[in-house]
Tab-separated table of C-alpha atoms and ligand atoms in Angstrom:
chain	number	residue	atom	x	y	z
A	1	MET	CA	-19.472	186.863	102.488
A	2	ILE	CA	-23.309	186.919	102.350
A	3	VAL	CA	-24.811	189.359	99.862
A	4	MET	CA	-28.488	189.775	98.979
A	5	LYS	CA	-29.625	192.245	96.329
A	6	ASP	CA	-33.295	193.141	96.001
A	7	VAL	CA	-34.384	189.621	96.888
A	8	HIS	CA	-38.032	188.674	96.471
A	9	LYS	CA	-39.418	185.272	97.393
A	10	LYS	CA	-42.867	184.131	96.384
A	11	TYR	CA	-43.805	180.559	97.289
A	12	PRO	CA	-45.681	178.399	94.746
A	13	ASN	CA	-48.943	178.904	96.701
A	14	GLY	CA	-48.723	182.631	95.942
A	15	VAL	CA	-47.546	183.831	99.366
A	16	THR	CA	-44.884	186.534	99.170
A	17	ALA	CA	-42.435	185.869	102.029
A	18	LEU	CA	-39.727	188.388	101.068
A	19	ASN	CA	-40.355	191.624	99.259
A	20	GLY	CA	-37.047	193.293	98.394
A	21	ILE	CA	-34.230	192.368	100.776
A	22	THR	CA	-30.821	193.991	100.301
A	23	VAL	CA	-28.124	193.177	102.848
A	24	ASN	CA	-24.407	192.463	103.336
A	25	ILE	CA	-23.054	190.263	106.109
A	26	ASP	CA	-19.268	190.130	106.524
A	27	LYS	CA	-17.059	187.289	107.673
A	28	GLY	CA	-17.088	186.873	111.449
A	29	GLU	CA	-20.192	188.965	112.114
A	30	PHE	CA	-22.777	187.895	114.691
A	31	VAL	CA	-26.278	188.791	113.495
A	32	TYR	CA	-29.682	188.402	115.147
A	33	VAL	CA	-32.709	188.243	112.854
A	34	VAL	CA	-35.882	189.376	114.624
A	35	GLY	CA	-39.468	190.189	113.710
A	36	PRO	CA	-43.036	188.937	114.164
A	37	SER	CA	-44.114	185.403	113.212
A	38	GLY	CA	-44.645	185.121	109.475
A	39	ALA	CA	-42.387	188.125	108.758
A	40	GLY	CA	-39.999	186.102	106.571
A	41	LYS	CA	-37.144	185.248	108.961
A	42	SER	CA	-37.035	181.524	108.174
A	43	THR	CA	-37.238	182.217	104.464
A	44	PHE	CA	-34.320	184.666	104.773
A	45	ILE	CA	-32.319	181.932	106.517
A	46	LYS	CA	-33.305	179.235	104.006
A	47	LEU	CA	-31.989	181.406	101.185
A	48	ILE	CA	-28.557	181.444	102.820
A	49	TYR	CA	-28.155	177.664	102.963
A	50	ARG	CA	-29.903	177.337	99.640
A	51	GLU	CA	-32.867	175.403	100.935
A	52	GLU	CA	-34.772	177.983	98.863
A	53	LYS	CA	-33.799	180.122	95.875
A	54	PRO	CA	-34.995	183.703	95.365
A	55	THR	CA	-37.828	184.288	92.884
A	56	THR	CA	-36.051	187.452	91.745
A	57	GLY	CA	-32.911	189.215	92.959
A	58	ILE	CA	-29.493	187.827	93.866
A	59	VAL	CA	-28.187	185.766	96.774
A	60	LYS	CA	-24.400	185.327	96.860
A	61	ILE	CA	-22.551	183.218	99.405
A	62	ASN	CA	-18.777	183.643	99.177
A	63	ASN	CA	-19.309	185.156	95.739
A	64	ILE	CA	-21.316	182.160	94.537
A	65	ASN	CA	-24.742	183.053	93.134
A	66	THR	CA	-27.022	180.387	94.646
A	67	SER	CA	-29.449	180.605	91.704
A	68	GLU	CA	-26.657	179.689	89.280
A	69	LEU	CA	-25.244	176.904	91.453
A	70	LYS	CA	-25.635	173.482	89.839
A	71	GLU	CA	-27.514	170.865	91.889
A	72	LYS	CA	-24.407	168.681	92.061
A	73	ASN	CA	-22.470	171.533	93.676
A	74	VAL	CA	-25.036	172.316	96.386
A	75	PRO	CA	-23.371	169.901	98.867
A	76	TYR	CA	-20.117	171.881	98.556
A	77	LEU	CA	-21.930	175.069	99.547
A	78	ARG	CA	-23.699	173.289	102.416
A	79	ARG	CA	-20.379	172.125	103.805
A	80	LYS	CA	-19.454	175.740	104.421
A	81	ILE	CA	-22.660	176.280	106.379
A	82	GLY	CA	-23.744	174.615	109.612
A	83	VAL	CA	-27.446	174.759	110.443
A	84	VAL	CA	-29.087	174.483	113.865
A	85	PHE	CA	-32.867	174.069	114.215
A	86	GLN	CA	-35.362	174.691	117.004
A	87	ASP	CA	-36.331	170.997	117.100
A	88	PHE	CA	-32.698	169.705	116.907
A	89	LYS	CA	-33.359	167.221	114.070
A	90	LEU	CA	-31.103	164.514	115.528
A	91	LEU	CA	-31.339	160.957	114.212
A	92	PRO	CA	-33.128	159.110	117.056
A	93	LYS	CA	-31.572	155.683	116.543
A	94	LEU	CA	-27.984	156.923	116.421
A	95	SER	CA	-25.867	157.756	119.454
A	96	VAL	CA	-24.601	161.255	120.132
A	97	TYR	CA	-21.236	160.249	118.674
A	98	GLU	CA	-22.793	158.735	115.540
A	99	ASN	CA	-25.079	161.724	114.960
A	100	ILE	CA	-22.000	163.935	114.753
A	101	ALA	CA	-19.699	161.494	112.948
A	102	PHE	CA	-22.357	161.025	110.267
A	103	ALA	CA	-21.692	164.526	108.920
A	104	LEU	CA	-18.033	163.614	108.410
A	105	GLU	CA	-18.581	160.088	107.093
A	106	VAL	CA	-20.515	161.452	104.140
A	107	ILE	CA	-17.454	163.488	103.121
A	108	GLU	CA	-15.199	160.445	103.429
A	109	GLU	CA	-12.881	161.624	106.168
A	110	SER	CA	-10.518	158.955	107.547
A	111	PRO	CA	-11.807	157.070	110.638
A	112	ARG	CA	-8.923	158.471	112.657
A	113	ASN	CA	-9.715	162.078	111.739
A	114	ILE	CA	-13.410	161.496	112.325
A	115	ARG	CA	-12.800	160.238	115.829
A	116	LYS	CA	-10.452	163.100	116.659
A	117	ARG	CA	-12.758	165.759	115.311
A	118	VAL	CA	-15.941	164.350	116.915
A	119	MET	CA	-14.269	164.236	120.334
A	120	GLU	CA	-13.006	167.818	119.840
A	121	VAL	CA	-16.497	169.176	119.184
A	122	LEU	CA	-18.029	167.067	121.981
A	123	ASP	CA	-15.471	168.656	124.274
A	124	LEU	CA	-16.420	172.128	123.029
A	125	VAL	CA	-20.093	171.544	123.884
A	126	ASP	CA	-19.134	169.745	127.110
A	127	LEU	CA	-20.713	166.393	126.251
A	128	LYS	CA	-17.732	164.055	125.975
A	129	ASN	CA	-19.137	161.894	128.759
A	130	LYS	CA	-22.398	161.318	126.830
A	131	ALA	CA	-20.963	160.216	123.483
A	132	ARG	CA	-22.680	156.818	123.712
A	133	PHE	CA	-26.083	158.142	124.761
A	134	LEU	CA	-29.108	158.228	122.474
A	135	PRO	CA	-30.747	161.645	121.888
A	136	SER	CA	-33.824	160.482	123.878
A	137	GLU	CA	-31.607	160.022	126.939
A	138	LEU	CA	-30.575	163.684	126.960
A	139	SER	CA	-32.222	166.852	128.196
A	140	GLY	CA	-33.387	169.425	125.643
A	141	GLY	CA	-30.337	171.611	126.218
A	142	GLU	CA	-28.023	168.659	125.756
A	143	GLN	CA	-29.766	167.653	122.527
A	144	GLN	CA	-29.326	171.177	121.229
A	145	ARG	CA	-25.620	171.057	122.122
A	146	VAL	CA	-25.329	167.825	120.106
A	147	SER	CA	-26.992	169.508	117.149
A	148	ILE	CA	-24.556	172.436	117.446
A	149	ALA	CA	-21.637	169.999	117.574
A	150	ARG	CA	-22.970	168.360	114.412
A	151	ALA	CA	-23.316	171.775	112.742
A	152	ILE	CA	-19.698	172.781	113.424
A	153	VAL	CA	-17.880	169.470	113.004
A	154	ASN	CA	-16.979	170.338	109.393
A	155	LYS	CA	-15.560	173.711	110.510
A	156	PRO	CA	-18.096	175.698	108.482
A	157	GLU	CA	-17.481	179.383	107.765
A	158	ILE	CA	-21.103	180.214	108.578
A	159	VAL	CA	-23.405	178.879	111.294
A	160	ILE	CA	-27.119	179.579	110.954
A	161	ALA	CA	-29.599	178.952	113.741
A	162	ASP	CA	-33.374	179.224	113.357
A	163	GLU	CA	-34.889	179.783	116.822
A	164	PRO	CA	-32.326	177.490	118.485
A	165	THR	CA	-33.544	178.301	121.999
A	166	GLY	CA	-37.260	178.235	121.143
A	167	ASN	CA	-37.845	174.952	123.020
A	168	LEU	CA	-35.491	175.632	125.934
A	169	ASP	CA	-35.872	177.253	129.336
A	170	PRO	CA	-34.007	180.557	129.978
A	171	GLU	CA	-31.061	179.051	131.836
A	172	THR	CA	-30.496	176.364	129.205
A	173	SER	CA	-30.820	179.029	126.496
A	174	TRP	CA	-27.922	180.939	128.031
A	175	GLU	CA	-25.762	177.798	127.937
A	176	ILE	CA	-26.528	177.523	124.239
A	177	MET	CA	-25.650	181.194	123.724
A	178	ARG	CA	-22.286	180.678	125.419
A	179	VAL	CA	-21.522	177.950	122.892
A	180	PHE	CA	-22.496	180.239	119.995
A	181	GLU	CA	-20.321	183.019	121.459
A	182	GLU	CA	-17.365	180.663	121.516
A	183	ILE	CA	-17.997	179.591	117.917
A	184	SER	CA	-18.236	183.259	116.941
A	185	GLU	CA	-14.984	184.122	118.738
A	186	ARG	CA	-13.245	181.550	116.563
A	187	GLY	CA	-14.133	183.665	113.539
A	188	THR	CA	-17.275	181.887	112.351
A	189	THR	CA	-20.074	184.046	110.948
A	190	MET	CA	-23.171	183.520	113.150
A	191	ILE	CA	-26.725	184.236	112.045
A	192	MET	CA	-29.536	183.513	114.460
A	193	ALA	CA	-33.286	184.070	114.144
A	194	THR	CA	-34.851	184.467	117.571
A	195	HIS	CA	-37.826	185.626	119.597
A	196	SER	CA	-35.744	185.981	122.751
A	197	LYS	CA	-35.799	189.627	123.809
A	198	GLU	CA	-33.542	188.862	126.797
A	199	ILE	CA	-30.805	187.311	124.682
A	200	VAL	CA	-30.787	189.976	121.968
A	201	ASN	CA	-30.813	192.892	124.420
A	202	LYS	CA	-28.049	191.452	126.542
A	203	MET	CA	-25.684	190.481	123.711
A	204	LYS	CA	-25.560	193.853	121.874
A	205	LYS	CA	-24.849	192.472	118.426
A	206	ARG	CA	-26.061	193.438	114.976
A	207	VAL	CA	-29.855	193.180	114.745
A	208	ILE	CA	-31.754	192.867	111.473
A	209	ALA	CA	-35.527	193.256	111.908
A	210	ILE	CA	-37.797	191.869	109.194
A	211	GLU	CA	-41.493	192.747	108.888
A	212	ASP	CA	-43.768	191.755	106.022
A	213	GLY	CA	-40.791	190.585	103.986
A	214	ILE	CA	-38.659	193.718	104.182
A	215	ILE	CA	-35.826	194.860	106.452
A	216	VAL	CA	-37.259	197.594	108.664
A	217	ARG	CA	-34.197	198.024	110.885
A	218	ASP	CA	-30.501	197.079	110.734
A	219	GLU	CA	-28.418	198.225	113.709
A	220	SER	CA	-24.865	197.303	114.694
A	221	ARG	CA	-25.442	197.096	118.459
A	222	GLY	CA	-29.160	196.715	118.365
A	223	ASP	CA	-32.039	195.875	120.668
A	224	TYR	CA	-34.800	193.349	120.183
A	225	GLY	CA	-37.272	196.197	119.774
A	226	TYR	CA	-40.539	194.304	120.347
A	227	GLU	CA	-42.448	193.675	123.562
A	228	ASN	CA	-41.838	189.904	123.345
B	301	ADP	P1	-40.998	183.665	109.974
B	301	ADP	O1	-39.820	182.760	110.045
B	301	ADP	O2	-40.650	185.107	110.218
B	301	ADP	O3	-42.134	183.222	110.843
B	301	ADP	P2	-41.417	182.540	107.307
B	301	ADP	O4	-40.285	182.861	106.441
B	301	ADP	O5	-41.529	181.183	107.888
B	301	ADP	O6	-41.529	183.662	108.466
B	301	ADP	O7	-42.786	182.821	106.524
B	301	ADP	C1	-43.046	183.998	105.775
B	301	ADP	C2	-44.365	183.804	105.030
B	301	ADP	O8	-44.189	182.808	104.034
B	301	ADP	C3	-45.509	183.332	105.915
B	301	ADP	O9	-46.701	183.913	105.415
B	301	ADP	C4	-45.510	181.836	105.700
B	301	ADP	O10	-46.797	181.298	105.902
B	301	ADP	C5	-45.089	181.731	104.242
B	301	ADP	N1	-44.356	180.485	103.948
B	301	ADP	C6	-43.226	180.035	104.569
B	301	ADP	N2	-42.808	178.883	104.017
B	301	ADP	C7	-43.683	178.599	103.035
B	301	ADP	C8	-43.794	177.534	102.082
B	301	ADP	N3	-42.894	176.537	102.028
B	301	ADP	N4	-44.829	177.566	101.203
B	301	ADP	C9	-45.732	178.557	101.252
B	301	ADP	N5	-45.681	179.591	102.111
B	301	ADP	C10	-44.675	179.619	102.990
B	302	ADP	P1	-33.623	169.183	131.930
B	302	ADP	O1	-34.099	169.547	133.315
B	302	ADP	O2	-32.524	170.098	131.445
B	302	ADP	O3	-34.692	168.943	130.937
B	302	ADP	P2	-33.518	166.355	132.352
B	302	ADP	O4	-34.155	166.333	133.700
B	302	ADP	O5	-34.278	165.942	131.159
B	302	ADP	O6	-32.853	167.805	132.122
B	302	ADP	O7	-32.196	165.520	132.386
B	302	ADP	C1	-31.247	165.649	133.433
B	302	ADP	C2	-30.103	164.666	133.184
B	302	ADP	O8	-30.585	163.311	133.163
B	302	ADP	C3	-29.438	164.907	131.862
B	302	ADP	O9	-28.055	164.913	132.052
B	302	ADP	C4	-29.857	163.745	130.978
B	302	ADP	O10	-28.785	163.320	130.176
B	302	ADP	C5	-30.214	162.667	131.956
B	302	ADP	N1	-31.378	161.920	131.446
B	302	ADP	C6	-32.608	162.408	131.201
B	302	ADP	N2	-33.444	161.468	130.723
B	302	ADP	C7	-32.698	160.315	130.656
B	302	ADP	C8	-32.980	158.987	130.226
B	302	ADP	N3	-34.163	158.605	129.773
B	302	ADP	N4	-31.972	158.083	130.283
B	302	ADP	C9	-30.764	158.455	130.735
B	302	ADP	N5	-30.417	159.690	131.158
B	302	ADP	C10	-31.389	160.620	131.109
């Protein structure tokens, strides 16, 4: 479902972030992306949701070459991919409900379906009772659960998370991981960049380690492999 062939990425300022990445990720896999800061993890993730295009090489998502995708078709690709960020990126003036409904309103779902679907995902992340709250009225863990709800409300085939627990304490991080596990069990492909040794070592999933823009390790039940 995600295929990269000899992908190189050089940013306009001359920095080479990726230096020959070849990888296959199948439907339903759960993958951790690890490696030192500056290794290229975020760039790897941005290539998947087509925030960036490779300088050379091929990135295919569901058999669509992202370099050949027309601008007007990018939103269709993005609908298949939910993205979760370290800093949540919620809209501060909208309620929890509105932050999530927004993702559906732009694709012109009926009001009835929107309501049903938003309440379903709020139930999944256990925040039904806070639908009317503003993001600023929630704890960090709750805000991250809202951002996960927003990411999955379209039923994407792929969920990508870039350091989703980076701003959260260990206990809250485990709550977030339980939500990702549940999303994964429903058949969604999960890709998560992380610096959490505890999470990676406990979960025993596929681990892709990137250093200096290349994959140095790819193990099916891997460990974090760094001291922290
Ligand atoms: P990681 O997520 O592993 O920390 P990144 O993919 O963010 O790594 O960065 C890889 C390299 O690319 C770093 O040297 C970083 O400074 C550089 N880089 C990342 N984004 C940009 C950008 N938009 N423009 C220029 N350089 C960038
Ligand atoms: P944490 O310890 O996880 O950071 P907080 O102490 O920030 O949690 O929040 C605990 C509870 O209080 C949460 O359920 C949150 O929704 C609620 N809460 C926090 N700040 C506010 C606020 N400004 N207004 C209303 N409720 C709040």
